[in-house]
Amino acid sequence: MGDVVTTKISGAPLVPGYEDRMVAIFALAGGVAALDAQAVYYLMPRIVADLGLTDAQVGILGSAVLVGWSVAAFAFGQISDRLGRRKPFLVLAFLAMAALSGLSAIVATFVGLVVARVLMGLAEGPVIPVKQAIVMAESTPSRRGLNMGIVQNFGAQLLGTLIGPIAVVSIADAYGWRNAFLLSALPSILVVWLILRYIREPATEATSNAFVAPRSSLMSILMRRNVFLCALIGIANIAWFFVLLTFLPLILTRQAGLSSQSMSYVMAMIGAAGAVSALLVPGLSDRIGRKTAIAIFSAVGVVAPLGAILLGGNPWLVGLALFCGCMLLGTMPLFMATVPQESVLPADRATATGLVLGIGQLLGGTIGPIVGGQLSANFGPMAPMWLAGGLAALAGLLALFLVPQKLT
């Protein structure tokens, strides 16, 4: 498996303030996408009670959005690279998300809800690989890791995992879980307007890559050492995240006896950690290197599930453990976007991220909750937390084999 050193990005002429504006809009876009995707986890106790779901069905429902997400991330990342266009894919993605969000609110059966979540995943899949390709092209090299971290994780964790559980559960308490799904869709329209109004098509993508720059085969991209390792790290860390999101609300309400509102505050600590780590970990990686940052903070992820196992009776301590352990979330933009895109040719950037994200979501995000559900059914409710702890440790070990790239 070989590696390449990327060439210096030659973007469009510098527009004062554009880089910061782009990062802010894409951070908001990431938050909206995360809120739409993750609302089902915070509403899971109500959905289980309403539809009478088993633990195995909970695992399937928790992974449903990721099936569509993984397919769309891979497919549209590659199509975007081939066409040399980015912006239209984002506009269409958020329009589709707005149109599809209501479907989760009106279905009446388990199968119908699974189908609705798969379709939502298909709509959301293009967002990360396409917007990160834009950020890679438009960012100052010394800010690349920080920008990509903010764009991928800061908004996603602030809106999707910090504010999200509190807001969604509060709406569900007042108006029911179906209306919570409906209201979570409204911000997508705002994102469409912001992208159309303020985001430009990267000049290097629109004017040269689609016609001149060579593109590599999918296998040659995947077989680059760093891309392959990032895919494996992605399987482990994405599974860790979605196993936590799927089963921790049930553990907190069933085993710890918390009310749904108290559970939402504990779960919000994941978002608080994600927002902090979105600034801390990618920014730190610009100084200490991507490999070191991914290895250290992946290993720290063991703390979150262990806290749920050992401290489950004390919501304050569980919340503290979640905040510390979920610093792992800061590694996600690094192994999904920064490292893969720094390891391939400019014309292959969205494809590289789409491959890593697609493989990680399909094998980690999809299968992880299903395996967790089977473990819970056969070995008890804490079994998924042991699975999550092992996955975080594995990701930290795999990161030690990454090869540092020369940043230009």
PDB file of C-alpha atoms in Angstrom, residues 75-262:
ATOM      1  CA  ALA A  75     -21.556   7.009  -4.450  1.00  0.00           C
ATOM      2  CA  PHE A  76     -21.925  10.775  -4.385  1.00  0.00           C
ATOM      3  CA  GLY A  77     -18.352  11.406  -3.278  1.00  0.00           C
ATOM      4  CA  GLN A  78     -17.184   9.586  -6.395  1.00  0.00           C
ATOM      5  CA  ILE A  79     -19.739  11.287  -8.671  1.00  0.00           C
ATOM      6  CA  SER A  80     -18.775  14.699  -7.300  1.00  0.00           C
ATOM      7  CA  ASP A  81     -15.109  14.030  -8.076  1.00  0.00           C
ATOM      8  CA  ARG A  82     -15.915  12.849 -11.588  1.00  0.00           C
ATOM      9  CA  LEU A  83     -18.036  15.902 -12.389  1.00  0.00           C
ATOM     10  CA  GLY A  84     -15.717  18.317 -10.617  1.00  0.00           C
ATOM     11  CA  ARG A  85     -18.736  19.908  -8.930  1.00  0.00           C
ATOM     12  CA  ARG A  86     -19.498  20.241  -5.215  1.00  0.00           C
ATOM     13  CA  LYS A  87     -22.122  22.873  -4.400  1.00  0.00           C
ATOM     14  CA  PRO A  88     -25.121  21.358  -6.273  1.00  0.00           C
ATOM     15  CA  PHE A  89     -24.773  18.091  -4.343  1.00  0.00           C
ATOM     16  CA  LEU A  90     -25.051  19.911  -1.013  1.00  0.00           C
ATOM     17  CA  VAL A  91     -28.107  21.884  -2.095  1.00  0.00           C
ATOM     18  CA  LEU A  92     -29.898  18.753  -3.290  1.00  0.00           C
ATOM     19  CA  ALA A  93     -28.923  16.832  -0.151  1.00  0.00           C
ATOM     20  CA  PHE A  94     -30.468  19.369   2.223  1.00  0.00           C
ATOM     21  CA  LEU A  95     -33.576  19.768   0.089  1.00  0.00           C
ATOM     22  CA  ALA A  96     -34.050  15.993   0.235  1.00  0.00           C
ATOM     23  CA  MET A  97     -33.500  15.970   4.000  1.00  0.00           C
ATOM     24  CA  ALA A  98     -36.184  18.604   4.465  1.00  0.00           C
ATOM     25  CA  ALA A  99     -38.621  16.640   2.305  1.00  0.00           C
ATOM     26  CA  LEU A 100     -37.917  13.274   3.944  1.00  0.00           C
ATOM     27  CA  SER A 101     -37.874  14.265   7.612  1.00  0.00           C
ATOM     28  CA  GLY A 102     -41.649  14.178   7.838  1.00  0.00           C
ATOM     29  CA  LEU A 103     -41.723  10.555   6.749  1.00  0.00           C
ATOM     30  CA  SER A 104     -40.345   9.383  10.105  1.00  0.00           C
ATOM     31  CA  ALA A 105     -43.205  11.205  11.795  1.00  0.00           C
ATOM     32  CA  ILE A 106     -46.060   9.549   9.908  1.00  0.00           C
ATOM     33  CA  VAL A 107     -45.069   5.873   9.679  1.00  0.00           C
ATOM     34  CA  ALA A 108     -46.946   3.534  11.992  1.00  0.00           C
ATOM     35  CA  THR A 109     -44.839   0.344  11.976  1.00  0.00           C
ATOM     36  CA  PHE A 110     -41.300  -0.768  12.755  1.00  0.00           C
ATOM     37  CA  VAL A 111     -40.614  -1.643   9.105  1.00  0.00           C
ATOM     38  CA  GLY A 112     -41.942   1.700   7.937  1.00  0.00           C
ATOM     39  CA  LEU A 113     -39.720   3.576  10.376  1.00  0.00           C
ATOM     40  CA  VAL A 114     -36.671   1.584   9.272  1.00  0.00           C
ATOM     41  CA  VAL A 115     -37.389   2.454   5.630  1.00  0.00           C
ATOM     42  CA  ALA A 116     -37.826   6.127   6.535  1.00  0.00           C
ATOM     43  CA  ARG A 117     -34.453   6.191   8.297  1.00  0.00           C
ATOM     44  CA  VAL A 118     -32.687   4.465   5.390  1.00  0.00           C
ATOM     45  CA  LEU A 119     -34.054   7.115   3.019  1.00  0.00           C
ATOM     46  CA  MET A 120     -32.893   9.863   5.372  1.00  0.00           C
ATOM     47  CA  GLY A 121     -29.430   8.321   5.320  1.00  0.00           C
ATOM     48  CA  LEU A 122     -29.408   8.399   1.520  1.00  0.00           C
ATOM     49  CA  ALA A 123     -30.189  12.118   1.654  1.00  0.00           C
ATOM     50  CA  GLU A 124     -27.490  12.874   4.222  1.00  0.00           C
ATOM     51  CA  GLY A 125     -24.712  10.725   2.760  1.00  0.00           C
ATOM     52  CA  PRO A 126     -23.186  13.287   0.354  1.00  0.00           C
ATOM     53  CA  VAL A 127     -22.823  16.008   2.988  1.00  0.00           C
ATOM     54  CA  ILE A 128     -19.528  15.098   4.677  1.00  0.00           C
ATOM     55  CA  PRO A 129     -17.395  14.035   1.670  1.00  0.00           C
ATOM     56  CA  VAL A 130     -18.565  16.928  -0.514  1.00  0.00           C
ATOM     57  CA  LYS A 131     -18.326  19.748   2.018  1.00  0.00           C
ATOM     58  CA  GLN A 132     -14.942  18.511   3.252  1.00  0.00           C
ATOM     59  CA  ALA A 133     -13.629  18.508  -0.321  1.00  0.00           C
ATOM     60  CA  ILE A 134     -14.654  22.170  -0.531  1.00  0.00           C
ATOM     61  CA  VAL A 135     -12.962  22.939   2.791  1.00  0.00           C
ATOM     62  CA  MET A 136      -9.786  21.166   1.682  1.00  0.00           C
ATOM     63  CA  ALA A 137      -9.687  23.260  -1.488  1.00  0.00           C
ATOM     64  CA  GLU A 138     -10.482  26.590   0.180  1.00  0.00           C
ATOM     65  CA  SER A 139      -8.545  26.357   3.471  1.00  0.00           C
ATOM     66  CA  THR A 140      -5.217  27.887   4.349  1.00  0.00           C
ATOM     67  CA  PRO A 141      -2.909  24.840   4.780  1.00  0.00           C
ATOM     68  CA  SER A 142      -1.957  25.815   8.348  1.00  0.00           C
ATOM     69  CA  ARG A 143      -5.658  25.871   9.308  1.00  0.00           C
ATOM     70  CA  ARG A 144      -6.733  22.816   7.372  1.00  0.00           C
ATOM     71  CA  GLY A 145      -7.065  20.398  10.281  1.00  0.00           C
ATOM     72  CA  LEU A 146      -8.825  22.958  12.479  1.00  0.00           C
ATOM     73  CA  ASN A 147     -11.230  24.006   9.721  1.00  0.00           C
ATOM     74  CA  MET A 148     -12.121  20.420   8.862  1.00  0.00           C
ATOM     75  CA  GLY A 149     -12.678  19.629  12.524  1.00  0.00           C
ATOM     76  CA  ILE A 150     -15.005  22.579  13.034  1.00  0.00           C
ATOM     77  CA  VAL A 151     -16.919  21.833   9.834  1.00  0.00           C
ATOM     78  CA  GLN A 152     -17.431  18.168  10.603  1.00  0.00           C
ATOM     79  CA  ASN A 153     -17.744  17.993  14.361  1.00  0.00           C
ATOM     80  CA  PHE A 154     -18.334  21.348  16.066  1.00  0.00           C
ATOM     81  CA  GLY A 155     -21.784  22.048  14.650  1.00  0.00           C
ATOM     82  CA  ALA A 156     -22.694  18.363  14.558  1.00  0.00           C
ATOM     83  CA  GLN A 157     -21.967  17.939  18.246  1.00  0.00           C
ATOM     84  CA  LEU A 158     -23.269  21.340  19.355  1.00  0.00           C
ATOM     85  CA  LEU A 159     -26.625  20.970  17.588  1.00  0.00           C
ATOM     86  CA  GLY A 160     -26.883  17.214  17.065  1.00  0.00           C
ATOM     87  CA  THR A 161     -25.624  15.927  20.396  1.00  0.00           C
ATOM     88  CA  LEU A 162     -25.585  18.792  22.927  1.00  0.00           C
ATOM     89  CA  ILE A 163     -28.663  20.901  22.163  1.00  0.00           C
ATOM     90  CA  GLY A 164     -30.346  18.115  20.202  1.00  0.00           C
ATOM     91  CA  PRO A 165     -31.238  15.647  22.952  1.00  0.00           C
ATOM     92  CA  ILE A 166     -32.530  18.377  25.270  1.00  0.00           C
ATOM     93  CA  ALA A 167     -34.599  20.092  22.569  1.00  0.00           C
ATOM     94  CA  VAL A 168     -35.918  16.926  20.932  1.00  0.00           C
ATOM     95  CA  VAL A 169     -36.913  15.294  24.220  1.00  0.00           C
ATOM     96  CA  SER A 170     -38.553  18.524  25.428  1.00  0.00           C
ATOM     97  CA  ILE A 171     -40.602  18.730  22.221  1.00  0.00           C
ATOM     98  CA  ALA A 172     -41.504  15.045  22.533  1.00  0.00           C
ATOM     99  CA  ASP A 173     -42.616  15.571  26.150  1.00  0.00           C
ATOM    100  CA  ALA A 174     -44.903  18.399  25.079  1.00  0.00           C
ATOM    101  CA  TYR A 175     -46.146  17.295  21.659  1.00  0.00           C
ATOM    102  CA  GLY A 176     -45.125  13.647  21.109  1.00  0.00           C
ATOM    103  CA  TRP A 177     -42.171  12.008  19.383  1.00  0.00           C
ATOM    104  CA  ARG A 178     -43.669  12.277  15.899  1.00  0.00           C
ATOM    105  CA  ASN A 179     -43.894  16.067  16.086  1.00  0.00           C
ATOM    106  CA  ALA A 180     -40.311  16.145  17.352  1.00  0.00           C
ATOM    107  CA  PHE A 181     -39.257  14.532  14.070  1.00  0.00           C
ATOM    108  CA  LEU A 182     -41.228  17.100  12.086  1.00  0.00           C
ATOM    109  CA  LEU A 183     -39.760  20.146  13.803  1.00  0.00           C
ATOM    110  CA  SER A 184     -36.185  18.848  13.531  1.00  0.00           C
ATOM    111  CA  ALA A 185     -36.469  19.152   9.741  1.00  0.00           C
ATOM    112  CA  LEU A 186     -37.076  22.908   9.492  1.00  0.00           C
ATOM    113  CA  PRO A 187     -33.444  24.123   9.698  1.00  0.00           C
ATOM    114  CA  SER A 188     -32.562  22.281   6.465  1.00  0.00           C
ATOM    115  CA  ILE A 189     -34.328  24.995   4.457  1.00  0.00           C
ATOM    116  CA  LEU A 190     -32.155  27.666   6.092  1.00  0.00           C
ATOM    117  CA  VAL A 191     -29.022  25.720   5.202  1.00  0.00           C
ATOM    118  CA  VAL A 192     -30.081  25.487   1.549  1.00  0.00           C
ATOM    119  CA  TRP A 193     -30.464  29.270   1.381  1.00  0.00           C
ATOM    120  CA  LEU A 194     -27.092  29.904   3.052  1.00  0.00           C
ATOM    121  CA  ILE A 195     -25.266  27.567   0.670  1.00  0.00           C
ATOM    122  CA  LEU A 196     -26.911  29.093  -2.398  1.00  0.00           C
ATOM    123  CA  ARG A 197     -26.240  32.630  -1.193  1.00  0.00           C
ATOM    124  CA  TYR A 198     -22.759  32.449   0.307  1.00  0.00           C
ATOM    125  CA  ILE A 199     -20.838  29.331  -0.816  1.00  0.00           C
ATOM    126  CA  ARG A 200     -18.919  29.356  -4.112  1.00  0.00           C
ATOM    127  CA  GLU A 201     -17.837  26.432  -6.239  1.00  0.00           C
ATOM    128  CA  PRO A 202     -14.083  25.978  -5.594  1.00  0.00           C
ATOM    129  CA  ALA A 203     -12.227  27.376  -8.596  1.00  0.00           C
ATOM    130  CA  THR A 204      -9.761  24.511  -8.856  1.00  0.00           C
ATOM    131  CA  GLU A 205     -12.590  21.989  -8.801  1.00  0.00           C
ATOM    132  CA  ALA A 206     -14.811  23.744 -11.324  1.00  0.00           C
ATOM    133  CA  THR A 207     -12.162  24.875 -13.797  1.00  0.00           C
ATOM    134  CA  SER A 208      -9.526  22.200 -13.849  1.00  0.00           C
ATOM    135  CA  ASN A 209     -10.027  18.999 -11.906  1.00  0.00           C
ATOM    136  CA  ALA A 210     -13.001  17.771 -13.897  1.00  0.00           C
ATOM    137  CA  PHE A 211     -11.151  18.096 -17.197  1.00  0.00           C
ATOM    138  CA  VAL A 212      -7.412  17.808 -16.566  1.00  0.00           C
ATOM    139  CA  ALA A 213      -6.520  16.212 -13.252  1.00  0.00           C
ATOM    140  CA  PRO A 214      -6.096  12.429 -13.348  1.00  0.00           C
ATOM    141  CA  ARG A 215      -8.338  10.259 -11.199  1.00  0.00           C
ATOM    142  CA  SER A 216      -7.311   7.033  -9.535  1.00  0.00           C
ATOM    143  CA  SER A 217      -9.241   3.774  -9.412  1.00  0.00           C
ATOM    144  CA  LEU A 218     -11.249   3.018  -6.300  1.00  0.00           C
ATOM    145  CA  MET A 219      -9.017   0.104  -5.378  1.00  0.00           C
ATOM    146  CA  SER A 220      -5.829   2.134  -5.757  1.00  0.00           C
ATOM    147  CA  ILE A 221      -7.272   4.833  -3.491  1.00  0.00           C
ATOM    148  CA  LEU A 222      -8.383   2.318  -0.867  1.00  0.00           C
ATOM    149  CA  MET A 223      -5.049   0.514  -0.960  1.00  0.00           C
ATOM    150  CA  ARG A 224      -3.082   3.588  -0.004  1.00  0.00           C
ATOM    151  CA  ARG A 225      -1.875   2.767   3.462  1.00  0.00           C
ATOM    152  CA  ASN A 226      -3.372   5.752   5.251  1.00  0.00           C
ATOM    153  CA  VAL A 227      -6.724   5.480   3.477  1.00  0.00           C
ATOM    154  CA  PHE A 228      -6.985   1.767   4.287  1.00  0.00           C
ATOM    155  CA  LEU A 229      -6.053   2.338   7.933  1.00  0.00           C
ATOM    156  CA  CYS A 230      -8.500   5.237   8.208  1.00  0.00           C
ATOM    157  CA  ALA A 231     -11.248   2.943   6.915  1.00  0.00           C
ATOM    158  CA  LEU A 232     -10.435   0.410   9.655  1.00  0.00           C
ATOM    159  CA  ILE A 233     -10.246   3.136  12.302  1.00  0.00           C
ATOM    160  CA  GLY A 234     -13.553   4.428  10.981  1.00  0.00           C
ATOM    161  CA  ILE A 235     -15.231   1.043  11.404  1.00  0.00           C
ATOM    162  CA  ALA A 236     -14.135   0.909  15.053  1.00  0.00           C
ATOM    163  CA  ASN A 237     -14.795   4.512  16.074  1.00  0.00           C
ATOM    164  CA  ILE A 238     -18.077   4.931  14.202  1.00  0.00           C
ATOM    165  CA  ALA A 239     -19.352   1.668  15.714  1.00  0.00           C
ATOM    166  CA  TRP A 240     -18.261   2.954  19.149  1.00  0.00           C
ATOM    167  CA  PHE A 241     -20.276   6.141  18.666  1.00  0.00           C
ATOM    168  CA  PHE A 242     -23.490   4.598  17.401  1.00  0.00           C
ATOM    169  CA  VAL A 243     -23.450   1.766  19.937  1.00  0.00           C
ATOM    170  CA  LEU A 244     -23.300   4.460  22.639  1.00  0.00           C
ATOM    171  CA  LEU A 245     -26.068   6.518  21.032  1.00  0.00           C
ATOM    172  CA  THR A 246     -28.338   3.516  20.518  1.00  0.00           C
ATOM    173  CA  PHE A 247     -28.081   1.774  23.891  1.00  0.00           C
ATOM    174  CA  LEU A 248     -27.022   4.373  26.446  1.00  0.00           C
ATOM    175  CA  PRO A 249     -30.443   6.122  26.579  1.00  0.00           C
ATOM    176  CA  LEU A 250     -32.049   2.753  27.340  1.00  0.00           C
ATOM    177  CA  ILE A 251     -29.458   1.939  30.010  1.00  0.00           C
ATOM    178  CA  LEU A 252     -29.969   5.324  31.667  1.00  0.00           C
ATOM    179  CA  THR A 253     -33.773   5.050  31.706  1.00  0.00           C
ATOM    180  CA  ARG A 254     -34.154   1.311  32.378  1.00  0.00           C
ATOM    181  CA  GLN A 255     -31.170   0.387  34.556  1.00  0.00           C
ATOM    182  CA  ALA A 256     -30.348   3.737  36.175  1.00  0.00           C
ATOM    183  CA  GLY A 257     -34.006   4.748  36.488  1.00  0.00           C
ATOM    184  CA  LEU A 258     -33.579   8.261  35.100  1.00  0.00           C
ATOM    185  CA  SER A 259     -36.466  10.234  33.673  1.00  0.00           C
ATOM    186  CA  SER A 260     -36.340  10.963  29.965  1.00  0.00           C
ATOM    187  CA  GLN A 261     -35.444  14.599  30.688  1.00  0.00           C
ATOM    188  CA  SER A 262     -32.591  13.636  33.037  1.00  0.00           C
TER     189      SER A 262
END
